[in-house]
Coordinates of C-alpha atoms in Angstrom, one line a residue:
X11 CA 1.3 1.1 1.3
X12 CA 2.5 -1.6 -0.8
X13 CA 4.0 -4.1 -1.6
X14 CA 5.6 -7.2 -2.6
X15 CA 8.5 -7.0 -4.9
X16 CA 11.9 -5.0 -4.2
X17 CA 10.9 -2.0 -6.4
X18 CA 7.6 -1.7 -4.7
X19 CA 9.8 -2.5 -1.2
X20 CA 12.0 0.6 -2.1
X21 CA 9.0 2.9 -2.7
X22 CA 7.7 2.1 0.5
X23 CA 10.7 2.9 2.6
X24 CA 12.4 5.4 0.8
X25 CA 7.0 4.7 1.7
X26 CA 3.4 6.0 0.1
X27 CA 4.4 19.6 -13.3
X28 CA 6.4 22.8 -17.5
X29 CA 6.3 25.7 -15.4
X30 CA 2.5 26.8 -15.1
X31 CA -0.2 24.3 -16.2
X32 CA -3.2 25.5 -18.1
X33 CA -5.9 23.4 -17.4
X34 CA -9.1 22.9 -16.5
X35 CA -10.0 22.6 -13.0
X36 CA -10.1 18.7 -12.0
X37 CA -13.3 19.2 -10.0
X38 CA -15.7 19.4 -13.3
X39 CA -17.5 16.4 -13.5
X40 CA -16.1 13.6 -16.4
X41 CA -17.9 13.4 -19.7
X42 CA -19.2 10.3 -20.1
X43 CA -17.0 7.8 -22.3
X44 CA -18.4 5.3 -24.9
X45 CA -18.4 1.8 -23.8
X46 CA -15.4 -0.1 -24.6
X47 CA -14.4 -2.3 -26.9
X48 CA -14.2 -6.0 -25.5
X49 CA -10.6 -6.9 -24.8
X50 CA -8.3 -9.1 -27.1
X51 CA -6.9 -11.8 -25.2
X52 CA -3.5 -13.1 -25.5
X53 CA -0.8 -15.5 -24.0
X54 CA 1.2 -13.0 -21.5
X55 CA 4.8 -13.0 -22.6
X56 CA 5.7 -13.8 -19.3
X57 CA 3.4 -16.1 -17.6
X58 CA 2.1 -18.1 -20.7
X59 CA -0.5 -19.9 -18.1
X60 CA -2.2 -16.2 -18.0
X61 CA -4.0 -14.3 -20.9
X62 CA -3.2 -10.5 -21.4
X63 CA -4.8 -7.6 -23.4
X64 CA -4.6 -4.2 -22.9
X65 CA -7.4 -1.4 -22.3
X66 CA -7.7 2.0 -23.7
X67 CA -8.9 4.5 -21.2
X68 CA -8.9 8.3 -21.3
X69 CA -5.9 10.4 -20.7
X70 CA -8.4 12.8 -19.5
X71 CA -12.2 11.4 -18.9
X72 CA -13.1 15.3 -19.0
X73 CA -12.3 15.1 -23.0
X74 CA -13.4 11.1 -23.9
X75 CA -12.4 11.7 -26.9
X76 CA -9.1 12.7 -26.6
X77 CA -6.0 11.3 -26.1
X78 CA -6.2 7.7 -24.4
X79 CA -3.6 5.9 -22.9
X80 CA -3.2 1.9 -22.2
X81 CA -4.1 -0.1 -18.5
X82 CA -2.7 -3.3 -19.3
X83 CA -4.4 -6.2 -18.0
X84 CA -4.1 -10.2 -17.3
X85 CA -6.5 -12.7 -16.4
X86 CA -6.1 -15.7 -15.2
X87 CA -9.4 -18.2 -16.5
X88 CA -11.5 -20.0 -13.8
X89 CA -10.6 -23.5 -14.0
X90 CA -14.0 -25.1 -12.9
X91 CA -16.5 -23.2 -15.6
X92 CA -19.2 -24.9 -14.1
X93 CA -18.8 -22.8 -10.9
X94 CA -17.8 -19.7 -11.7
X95 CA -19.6 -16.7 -10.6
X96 CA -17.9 -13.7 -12.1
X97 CA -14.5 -11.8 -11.7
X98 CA -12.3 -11.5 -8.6
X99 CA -10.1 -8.4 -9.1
X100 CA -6.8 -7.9 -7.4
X101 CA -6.3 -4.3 -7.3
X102 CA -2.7 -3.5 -5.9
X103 CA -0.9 -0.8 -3.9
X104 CA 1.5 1.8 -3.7
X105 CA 1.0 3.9 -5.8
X106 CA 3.2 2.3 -8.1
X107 CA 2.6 -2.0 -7.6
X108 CA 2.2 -3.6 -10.6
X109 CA -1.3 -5.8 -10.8
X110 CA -0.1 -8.2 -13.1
X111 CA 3.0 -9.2 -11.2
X112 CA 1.1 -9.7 -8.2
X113 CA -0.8 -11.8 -9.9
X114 CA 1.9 -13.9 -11.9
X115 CA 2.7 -14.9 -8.6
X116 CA 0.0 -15.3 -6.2
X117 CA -3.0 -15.7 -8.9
X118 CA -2.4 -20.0 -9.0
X119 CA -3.0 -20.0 -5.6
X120 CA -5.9 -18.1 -5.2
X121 CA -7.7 -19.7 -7.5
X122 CA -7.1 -22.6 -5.5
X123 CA -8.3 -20.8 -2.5
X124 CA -11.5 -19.8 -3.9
X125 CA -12.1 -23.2 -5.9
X126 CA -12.7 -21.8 -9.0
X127 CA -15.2 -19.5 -8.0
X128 CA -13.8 -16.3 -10.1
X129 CA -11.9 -15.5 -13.2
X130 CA -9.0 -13.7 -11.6
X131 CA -8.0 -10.4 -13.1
X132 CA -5.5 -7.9 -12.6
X133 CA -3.9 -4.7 -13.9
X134 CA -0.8 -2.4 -13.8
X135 CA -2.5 1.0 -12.9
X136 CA -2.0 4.1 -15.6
X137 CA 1.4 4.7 -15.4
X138 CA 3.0 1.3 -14.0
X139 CA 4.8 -1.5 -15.7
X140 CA 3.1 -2.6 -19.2
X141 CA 0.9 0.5 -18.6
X142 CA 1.5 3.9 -20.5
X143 CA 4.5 5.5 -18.9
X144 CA 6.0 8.7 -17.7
X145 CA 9.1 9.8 -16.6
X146 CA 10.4 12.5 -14.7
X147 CA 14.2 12.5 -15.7
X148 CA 15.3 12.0 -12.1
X149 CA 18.6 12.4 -11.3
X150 CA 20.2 8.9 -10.5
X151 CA 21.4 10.0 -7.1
X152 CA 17.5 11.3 -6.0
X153 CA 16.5 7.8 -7.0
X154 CA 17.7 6.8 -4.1
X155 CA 15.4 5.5 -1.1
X156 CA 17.3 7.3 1.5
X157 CA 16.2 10.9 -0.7
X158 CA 13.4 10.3 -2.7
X159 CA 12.0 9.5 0.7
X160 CA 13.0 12.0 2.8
X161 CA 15.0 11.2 5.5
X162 CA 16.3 14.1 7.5
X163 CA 19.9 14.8 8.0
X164 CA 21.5 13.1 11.5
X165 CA 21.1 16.5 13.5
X166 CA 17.5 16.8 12.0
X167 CA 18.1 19.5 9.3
X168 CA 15.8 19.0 6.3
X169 CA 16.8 21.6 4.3
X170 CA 18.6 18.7 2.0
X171 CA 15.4 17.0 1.6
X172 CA 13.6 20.4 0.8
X173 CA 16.4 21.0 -1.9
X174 CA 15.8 16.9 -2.9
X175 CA 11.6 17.9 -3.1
X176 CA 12.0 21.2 -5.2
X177 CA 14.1 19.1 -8.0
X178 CA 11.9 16.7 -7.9
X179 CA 9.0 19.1 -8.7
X180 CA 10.5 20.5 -11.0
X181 CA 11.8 17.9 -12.9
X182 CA 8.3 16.4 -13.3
X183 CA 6.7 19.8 -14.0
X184 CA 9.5 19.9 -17.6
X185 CA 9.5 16.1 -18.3
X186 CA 5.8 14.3 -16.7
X187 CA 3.3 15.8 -19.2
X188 CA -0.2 15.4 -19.4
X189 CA 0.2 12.1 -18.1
X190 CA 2.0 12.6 -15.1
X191 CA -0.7 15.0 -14.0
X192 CA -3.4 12.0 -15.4
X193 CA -2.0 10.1 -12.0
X194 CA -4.8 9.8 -9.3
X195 CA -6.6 7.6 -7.3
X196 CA -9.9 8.9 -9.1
X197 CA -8.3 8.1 -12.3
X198 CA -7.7 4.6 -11.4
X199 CA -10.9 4.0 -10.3
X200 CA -12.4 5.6 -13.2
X201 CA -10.2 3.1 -15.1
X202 CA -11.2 0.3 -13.2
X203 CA -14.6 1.3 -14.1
X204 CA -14.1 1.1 -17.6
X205 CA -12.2 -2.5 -17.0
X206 CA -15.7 -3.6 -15.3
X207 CA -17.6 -2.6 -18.6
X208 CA -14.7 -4.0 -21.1
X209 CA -14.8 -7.1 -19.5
X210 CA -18.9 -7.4 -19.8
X211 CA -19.6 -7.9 -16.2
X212 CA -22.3 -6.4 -14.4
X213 CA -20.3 -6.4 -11.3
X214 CA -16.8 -7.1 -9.8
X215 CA -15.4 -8.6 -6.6
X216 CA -12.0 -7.6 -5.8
X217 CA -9.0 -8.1 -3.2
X218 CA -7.5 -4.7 -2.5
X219 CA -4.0 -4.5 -0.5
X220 CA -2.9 -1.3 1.3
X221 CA -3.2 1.6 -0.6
X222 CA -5.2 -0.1 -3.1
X223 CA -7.4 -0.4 0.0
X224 CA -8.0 3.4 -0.7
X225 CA -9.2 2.9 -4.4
X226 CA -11.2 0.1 -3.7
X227 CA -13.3 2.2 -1.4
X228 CA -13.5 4.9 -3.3
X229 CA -14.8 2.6 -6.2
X230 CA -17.4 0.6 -3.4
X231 CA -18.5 4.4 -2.8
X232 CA -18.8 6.0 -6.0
X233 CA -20.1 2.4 -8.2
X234 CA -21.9 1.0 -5.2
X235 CA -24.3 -1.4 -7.8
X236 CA -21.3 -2.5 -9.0
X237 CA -19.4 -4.4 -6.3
X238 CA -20.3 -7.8 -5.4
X239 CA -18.1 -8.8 -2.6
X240 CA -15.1 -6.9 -1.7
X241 CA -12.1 -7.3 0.7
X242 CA -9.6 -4.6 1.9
X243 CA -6.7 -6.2 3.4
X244 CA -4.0 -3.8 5.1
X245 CA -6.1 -0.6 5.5
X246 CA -5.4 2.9 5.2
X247 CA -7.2 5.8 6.9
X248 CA -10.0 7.1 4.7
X249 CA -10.1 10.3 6.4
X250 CA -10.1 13.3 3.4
X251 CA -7.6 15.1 5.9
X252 CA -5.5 11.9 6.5
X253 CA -5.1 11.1 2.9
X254 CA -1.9 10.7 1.1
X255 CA 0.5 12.5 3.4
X256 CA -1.7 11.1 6.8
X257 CA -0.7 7.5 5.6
X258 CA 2.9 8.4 5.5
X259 CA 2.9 10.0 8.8
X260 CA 0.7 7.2 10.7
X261 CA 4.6 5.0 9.7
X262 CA 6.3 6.4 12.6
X263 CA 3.9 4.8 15.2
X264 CA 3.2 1.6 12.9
X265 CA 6.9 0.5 12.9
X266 CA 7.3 1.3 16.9
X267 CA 4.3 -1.2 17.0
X268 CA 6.0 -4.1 14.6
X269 CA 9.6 -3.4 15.8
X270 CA 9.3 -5.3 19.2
X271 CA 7.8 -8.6 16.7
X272 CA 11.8 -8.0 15.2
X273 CA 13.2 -7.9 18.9
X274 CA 12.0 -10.7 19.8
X275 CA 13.1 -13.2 16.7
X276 CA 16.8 -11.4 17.2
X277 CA 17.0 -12.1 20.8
X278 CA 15.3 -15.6 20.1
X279 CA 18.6 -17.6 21.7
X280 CA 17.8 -20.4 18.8
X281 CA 19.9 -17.7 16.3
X282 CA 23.3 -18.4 15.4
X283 CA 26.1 -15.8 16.1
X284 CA 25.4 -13.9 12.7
X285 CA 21.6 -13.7 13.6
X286 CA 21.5 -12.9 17.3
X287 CA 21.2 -9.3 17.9
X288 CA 21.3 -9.0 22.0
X289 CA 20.5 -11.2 24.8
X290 CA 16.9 -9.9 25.6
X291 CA 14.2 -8.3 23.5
X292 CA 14.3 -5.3 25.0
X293 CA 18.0 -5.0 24.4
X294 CA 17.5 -5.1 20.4
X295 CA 16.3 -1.5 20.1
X296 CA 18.9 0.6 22.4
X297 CA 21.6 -1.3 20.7
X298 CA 20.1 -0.4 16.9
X299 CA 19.4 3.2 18.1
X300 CA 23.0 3.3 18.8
X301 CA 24.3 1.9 15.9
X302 CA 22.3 4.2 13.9
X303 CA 23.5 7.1 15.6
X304 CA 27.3 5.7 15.3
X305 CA 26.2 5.5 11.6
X306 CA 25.0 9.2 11.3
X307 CA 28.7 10.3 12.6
X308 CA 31.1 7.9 11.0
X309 CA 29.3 5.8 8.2
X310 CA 30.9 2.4 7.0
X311 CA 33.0 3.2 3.5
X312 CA 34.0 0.6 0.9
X313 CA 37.6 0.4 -0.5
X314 CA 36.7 3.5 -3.1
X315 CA 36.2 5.5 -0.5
X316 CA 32.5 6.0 -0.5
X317 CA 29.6 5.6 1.6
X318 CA 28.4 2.3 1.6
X319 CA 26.2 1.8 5.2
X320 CA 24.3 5.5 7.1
X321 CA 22.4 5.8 10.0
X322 CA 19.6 6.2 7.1
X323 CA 20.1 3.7 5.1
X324 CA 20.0 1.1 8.1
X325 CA 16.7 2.7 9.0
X326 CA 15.6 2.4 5.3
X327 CA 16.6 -0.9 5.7
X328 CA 14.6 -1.3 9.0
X329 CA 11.3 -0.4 7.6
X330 CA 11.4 -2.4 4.4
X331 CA 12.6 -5.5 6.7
X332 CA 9.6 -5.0 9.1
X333 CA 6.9 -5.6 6.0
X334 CA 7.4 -9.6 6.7
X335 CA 9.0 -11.7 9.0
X336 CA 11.3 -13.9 5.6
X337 CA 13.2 -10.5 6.1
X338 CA 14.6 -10.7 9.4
X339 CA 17.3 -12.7 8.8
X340 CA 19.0 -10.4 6.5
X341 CA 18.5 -7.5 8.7
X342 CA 19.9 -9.2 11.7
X343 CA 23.0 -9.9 9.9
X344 CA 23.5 -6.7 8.7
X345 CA 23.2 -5.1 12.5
X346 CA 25.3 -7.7 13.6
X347 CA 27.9 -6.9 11.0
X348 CA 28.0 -3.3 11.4
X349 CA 27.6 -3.8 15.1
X350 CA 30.9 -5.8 15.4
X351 CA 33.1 -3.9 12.5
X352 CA 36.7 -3.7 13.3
X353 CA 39.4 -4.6 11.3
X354 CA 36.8 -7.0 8.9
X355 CA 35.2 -5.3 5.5
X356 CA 32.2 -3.1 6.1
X357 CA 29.2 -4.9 5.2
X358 CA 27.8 -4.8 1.5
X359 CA 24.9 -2.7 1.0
X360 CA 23.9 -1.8 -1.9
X361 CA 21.7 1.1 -1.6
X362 CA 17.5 1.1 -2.5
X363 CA 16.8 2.6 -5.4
X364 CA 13.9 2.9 -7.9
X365 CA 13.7 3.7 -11.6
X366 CA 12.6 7.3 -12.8
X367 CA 9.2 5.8 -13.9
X368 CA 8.2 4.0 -10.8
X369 CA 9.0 7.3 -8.9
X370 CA 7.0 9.4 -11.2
X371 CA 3.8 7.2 -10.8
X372 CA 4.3 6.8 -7.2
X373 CA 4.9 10.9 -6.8
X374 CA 2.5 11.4 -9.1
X375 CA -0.5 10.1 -7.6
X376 CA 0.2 11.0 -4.0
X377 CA 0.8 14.3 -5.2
X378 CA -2.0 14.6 -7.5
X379 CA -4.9 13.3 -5.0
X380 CA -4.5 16.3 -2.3
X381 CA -2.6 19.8 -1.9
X382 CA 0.0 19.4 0.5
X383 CA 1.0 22.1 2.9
X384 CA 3.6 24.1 1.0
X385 CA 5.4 25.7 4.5
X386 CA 8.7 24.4 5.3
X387 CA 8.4 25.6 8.3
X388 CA 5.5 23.4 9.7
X389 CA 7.5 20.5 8.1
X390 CA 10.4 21.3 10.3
X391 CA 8.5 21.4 13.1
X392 CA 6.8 18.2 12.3
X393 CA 9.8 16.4 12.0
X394 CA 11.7 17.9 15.3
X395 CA 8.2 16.2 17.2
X396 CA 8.2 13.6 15.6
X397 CA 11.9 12.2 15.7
X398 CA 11.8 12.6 19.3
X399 CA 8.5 10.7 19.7
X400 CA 9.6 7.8 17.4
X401 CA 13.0 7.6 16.8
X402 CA 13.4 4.5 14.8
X403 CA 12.0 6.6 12.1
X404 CA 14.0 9.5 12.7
X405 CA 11.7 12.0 11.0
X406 CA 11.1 10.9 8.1
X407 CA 7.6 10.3 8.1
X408 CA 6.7 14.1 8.4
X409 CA 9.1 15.4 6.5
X410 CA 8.8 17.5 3.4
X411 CA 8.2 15.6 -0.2
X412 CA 7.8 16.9 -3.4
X413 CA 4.1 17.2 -3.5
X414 CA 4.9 20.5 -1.4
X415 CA 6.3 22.2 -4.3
X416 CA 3.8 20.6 -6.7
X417 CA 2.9 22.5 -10.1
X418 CA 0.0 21.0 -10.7
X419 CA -2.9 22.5 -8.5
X420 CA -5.9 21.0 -9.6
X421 CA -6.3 18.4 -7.0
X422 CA -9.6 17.0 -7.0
X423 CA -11.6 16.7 -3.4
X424 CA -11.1 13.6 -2.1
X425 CA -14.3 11.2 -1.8
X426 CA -15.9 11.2 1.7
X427 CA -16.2 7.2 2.0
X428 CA -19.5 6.9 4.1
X429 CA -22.0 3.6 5.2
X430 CA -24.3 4.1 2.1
X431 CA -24.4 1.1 0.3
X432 CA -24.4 -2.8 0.3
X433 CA -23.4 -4.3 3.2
X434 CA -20.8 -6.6 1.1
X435 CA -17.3 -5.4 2.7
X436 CA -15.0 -7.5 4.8
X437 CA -12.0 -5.7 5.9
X438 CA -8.7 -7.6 7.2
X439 CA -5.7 -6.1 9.2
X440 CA -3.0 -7.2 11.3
X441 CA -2.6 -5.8 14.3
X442 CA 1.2 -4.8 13.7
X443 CA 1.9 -3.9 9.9
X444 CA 4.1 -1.4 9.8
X445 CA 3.1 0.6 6.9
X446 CA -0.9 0.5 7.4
X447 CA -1.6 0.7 11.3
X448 CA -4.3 -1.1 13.1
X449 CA -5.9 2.6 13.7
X450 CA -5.9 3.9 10.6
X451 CA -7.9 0.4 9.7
X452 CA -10.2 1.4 12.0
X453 CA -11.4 4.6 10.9
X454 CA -11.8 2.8 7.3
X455 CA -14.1 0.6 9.6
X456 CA -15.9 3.8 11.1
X457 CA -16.5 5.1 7.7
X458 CA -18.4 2.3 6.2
X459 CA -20.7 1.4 9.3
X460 CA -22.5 -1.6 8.4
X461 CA -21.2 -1.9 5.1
X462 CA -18.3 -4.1 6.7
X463 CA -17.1 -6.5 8.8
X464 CA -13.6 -6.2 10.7
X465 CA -11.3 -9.4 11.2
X466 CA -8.4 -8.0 12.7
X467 CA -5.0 -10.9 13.1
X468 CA -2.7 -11.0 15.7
X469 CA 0.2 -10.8 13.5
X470 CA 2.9 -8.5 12.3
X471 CA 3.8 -7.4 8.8
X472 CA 2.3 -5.7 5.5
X473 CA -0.5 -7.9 4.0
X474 CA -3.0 -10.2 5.8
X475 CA -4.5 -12.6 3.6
X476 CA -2.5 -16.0 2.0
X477 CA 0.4 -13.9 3.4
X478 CA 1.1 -14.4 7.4
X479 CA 0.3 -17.9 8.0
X480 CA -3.1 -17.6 9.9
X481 CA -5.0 -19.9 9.1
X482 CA -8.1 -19.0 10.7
X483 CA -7.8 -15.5 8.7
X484 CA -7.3 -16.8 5.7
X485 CA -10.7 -18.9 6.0
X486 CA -12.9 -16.0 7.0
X487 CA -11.6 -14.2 3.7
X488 CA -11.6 -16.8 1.1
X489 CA -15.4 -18.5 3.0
X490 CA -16.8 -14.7 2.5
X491 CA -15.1 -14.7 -1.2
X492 CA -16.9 -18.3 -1.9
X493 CA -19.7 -18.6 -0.2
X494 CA -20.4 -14.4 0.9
X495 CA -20.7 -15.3 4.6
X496 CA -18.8 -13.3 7.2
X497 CA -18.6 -13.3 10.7
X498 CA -21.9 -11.5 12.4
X499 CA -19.5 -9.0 14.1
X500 CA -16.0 -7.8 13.7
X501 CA -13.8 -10.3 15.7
X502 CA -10.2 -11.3 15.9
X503 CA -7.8 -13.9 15.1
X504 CA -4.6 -15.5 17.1
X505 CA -4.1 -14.2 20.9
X506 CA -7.9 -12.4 21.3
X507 CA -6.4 -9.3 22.2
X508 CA -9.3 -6.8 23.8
X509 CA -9.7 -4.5 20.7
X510 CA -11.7 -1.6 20.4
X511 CA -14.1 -1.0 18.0
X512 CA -15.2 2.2 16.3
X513 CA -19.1 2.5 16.8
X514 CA -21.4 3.7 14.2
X515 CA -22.1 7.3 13.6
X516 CA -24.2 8.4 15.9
X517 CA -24.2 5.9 18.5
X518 CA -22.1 5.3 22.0
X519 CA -19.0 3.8 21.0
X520 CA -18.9 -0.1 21.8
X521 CA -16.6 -0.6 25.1
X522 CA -13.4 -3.3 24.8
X523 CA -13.9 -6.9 24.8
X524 CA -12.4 -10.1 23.1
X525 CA -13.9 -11.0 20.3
X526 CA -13.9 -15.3 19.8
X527 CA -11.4 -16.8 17.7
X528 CA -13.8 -17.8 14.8
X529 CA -17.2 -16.4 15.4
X530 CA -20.3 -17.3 13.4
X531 CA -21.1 -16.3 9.8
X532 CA -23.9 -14.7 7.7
X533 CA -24.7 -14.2 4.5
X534 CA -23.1 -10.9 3.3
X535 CA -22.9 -9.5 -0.6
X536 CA -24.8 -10.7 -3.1
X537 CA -25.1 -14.7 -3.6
X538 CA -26.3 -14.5 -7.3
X539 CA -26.3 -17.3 -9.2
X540 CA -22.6 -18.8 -11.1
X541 CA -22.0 -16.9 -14.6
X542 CA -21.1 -18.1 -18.0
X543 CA -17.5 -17.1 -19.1
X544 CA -17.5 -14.2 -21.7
X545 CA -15.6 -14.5 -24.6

């Protein structure tokens, strides 16, 4: 699920409610809001080559005119007018990334990419950085990655991370408010909605990353007209029984697949002696499986006394590491500290944490979208499966969060994303990314039938496009973005592994084979003609 920056890192491997609430059930169908008022652009504070503004949406788009809260937006101006064809949102992940910093630092150069082709928006979703806020109050100590996500206890006991999810549920219940229980995917796309109209386009095309994959979807599903080239890069499982706590489960198996891309740099005999793990690949894992267990029973302390390197916060470590390759180094160094600690300091970590608001957007939404199972019990037996069938996650992935003690039960049904619609969608996955697998990407493929078109790259790592380095994957994406071709079938980039590929509904599925390198293109999404500017 997301992520670029070391708050949205923390969420993601920590990945991914007053006492009753009187309200009125989710599922009634929004009131329809009055058009909104065009946006006031500004300088950004913070990146003066970008404009800002901010848009007033809903609290609640059952009562339009009620409360409203503030989505704050940037843009980021075509430079070649004479081009331009409309808007190019990035809509970001999570829950919990913030829009505009993604695009403070990738928007320069993808307007490059795409040659001027889009004004390149951006927002921080309800609830996240210039956004309207809420906060749960958190404890400082539950802030922590290694317990707001719940790792289980070194024999496997979770009843420490029930305690953990009940305080957390509560403490968002008393202090969230209306807003907290405002945070959904539905909502944001809803929002995103309202953005479209504020912004006088009569469609968008958007780059959504990991769990924005999930709202960008949704959105292609329930504005269909208004979508005129999409791309979902690092895809999660659309499946209305997969959603939410699905994705954080599907983790366990997604970092056994990325962890041997870590084995093999830390083995690589090129490393110095602060970088080289073990002799052999194969070597790296037994050894860190060790240590981790070495870490469980006798953790590192600093001078004060106190805990400074577990078992789970080296496996926290682990997973955040495995979202790009620049983050190897560090990890290997820290193994290789704590493997060969003697009479020498402990190594410094300094454990994840986030802030109270960036947990109560990220809880809030995952929460929010679906009931989870409220039984401790079936989490405990979740966890004892799945720790022995991937232990470099330990459990963690199953385990109990806060969204089983939820007070806020008004969960709206998740939308069934289906192949009615433009064919205008081109999806792109690596094969290894540790947070979105390669499986659950194809299901999203299943689901839309011919809508898309599936360029999955040999490569490791969260995040496909202007990310990994492959070149011939970052063509397909910005030539469909530019000119609206894609490749005539799904196809893959780098080794042409044999890959195989969900059939649609109602049809023999398709048997393996390797797809070429850089198969042909055709004409998908609309090819309108370029756009004036608005004001």
């Amino acid at each position: 699920m997301a992520i670029t920056n070391r708050k949205a890192l923390a969420l993601a491997a920590c990945a991914g409610v007053a006492a009753t609430l009187a309200v009125t059930p989710a599922q009634a169908a929004p009131a329809v809001a009055a058009k909104p008022s065009a946006l006031a652009w500004a300088p950004c504070a913070d990146a003066p080559a970008q404009e800002c503004a901010d848009l007033s949406v809903p609290l609640d788009y059952r009562e339009p005119k009620g409360r409203s809260v503030s989505v704050a937006v940037s843009r980021l101006r075509s430079d070649r007018p004479e081009v331009r064809r409309g808007v190019l949102l990035v809509v970001p992940g999570g829950p919990g990334d913030s829009g505009r910093g993604k695009l403070a630092i990738v928007g320069e150069r993808l307007r490059a990419e795409t040659r001027g082709a889009y004004d390149i928006v951006s927002f921080d979703p309800r609830g996240v950085g210039g956004s309207t806020r809420a906060d749960c109050g958190l404890d400082r100590d539950d802030l922590e990655v290694t317990r707001l996500r719940p790792w289980p206890a070194p024999d496997g006991d979770i009843s420490g991370s029930v305690a953990v999810a009940r305080r957390v549920a509560e403490r968002c219940a008393r202090n969230g408010g209306e807003l907290i229980r405002s945070f959904s995917t539905l909502n944001e796309v809803r929002d995103i909605e309202r953005l479209r109209q504020a912004l006088g386009e009569r469609k968008l095309s958007a780059w959504a990353t990991s769990y924005g994959t999930y709202v960008g979807a949704v959105y292609a599903q329930k504005y269909p007209d208004r979508v005129d080239r999409m791309v979902l890069d690092s895809i999660v499982d659309p499946d209305p029984s997969r959603v939410e706590r699905g994705w954080f489960a599907n983790m366990s198996g997604a970092v056994e697949d990325r962890f041997p891309d870590f084995a093999k740099w830390a083995a690589d005999p090129a490393r110095d002696a602060r970088h080289r793990v073990a002799e052999r690949p194969e070597d790296v894992r037994p050894l860190f499986l060790a240590l981790a267990e070495r870490l469980d029973r006798v953790p590192e302390r600093g001078p004060d006394g106190k805990e400074r390197l577990t078992g789970n916060r080296l496996r926290a470590r682990l997973q955040s590491a495995l979202y790009g390759d620049s983050a190897f180094p560090g990890l290997a160094e820290l193994i290789v500290s704590a493997r060969d600690v003697g009479d020498a300091p402990p190594p410094a970590v300094e454990p994840m944490s986030v802030s109270s608001a960036d947990a109560a957007v990220h809880i809030g939404v995952i929460c929010n979208d679906v009931r989870w199972p409220r039984s401790v019990a079936s989490y405990e037996r979740d966890v004892a499966a799945d720790r022995l069938r991937y232990p470099l996650t330990a459990g963690m992935p199953a385990n109990v969060m806060p969204c089983a003690f939820w007070k806020n039960d008004t969960a709206e049904k998740p939308v069934r994303i289906t192949d009615e619609g433009p064919s205008n969608i081109l999806m792109v996955q690596n094969l290894r990314d540790p947070a979105t697998p390669h499986r659950g990407a194809l299901r999203m493929r299943e689901a839309l039938g011919d809508r898309a078109r599936m360029v999955s790259v040999d490569s490791g790592g969260h995040g496909a496009y202007l990310r990994n380095g492959n070149a011939c994957g970052d063509r397909t994406v910005t030539a469909f973005l530019t000119t609206g071709e894609r490749p005539e079938r799904d196809a893959a980039r780098g080794r042409r592994p044999r890959v195989t590929l969900p059939a649609p509904p109602g049809t023999r599925p398709r048997p393996p084979r390797r797809p070429s390198p850089c198969p042909r293109t055709r004409p998908g999404g609309s090819r309108s003609t370029p756009t004036r500017r608005p004001p």
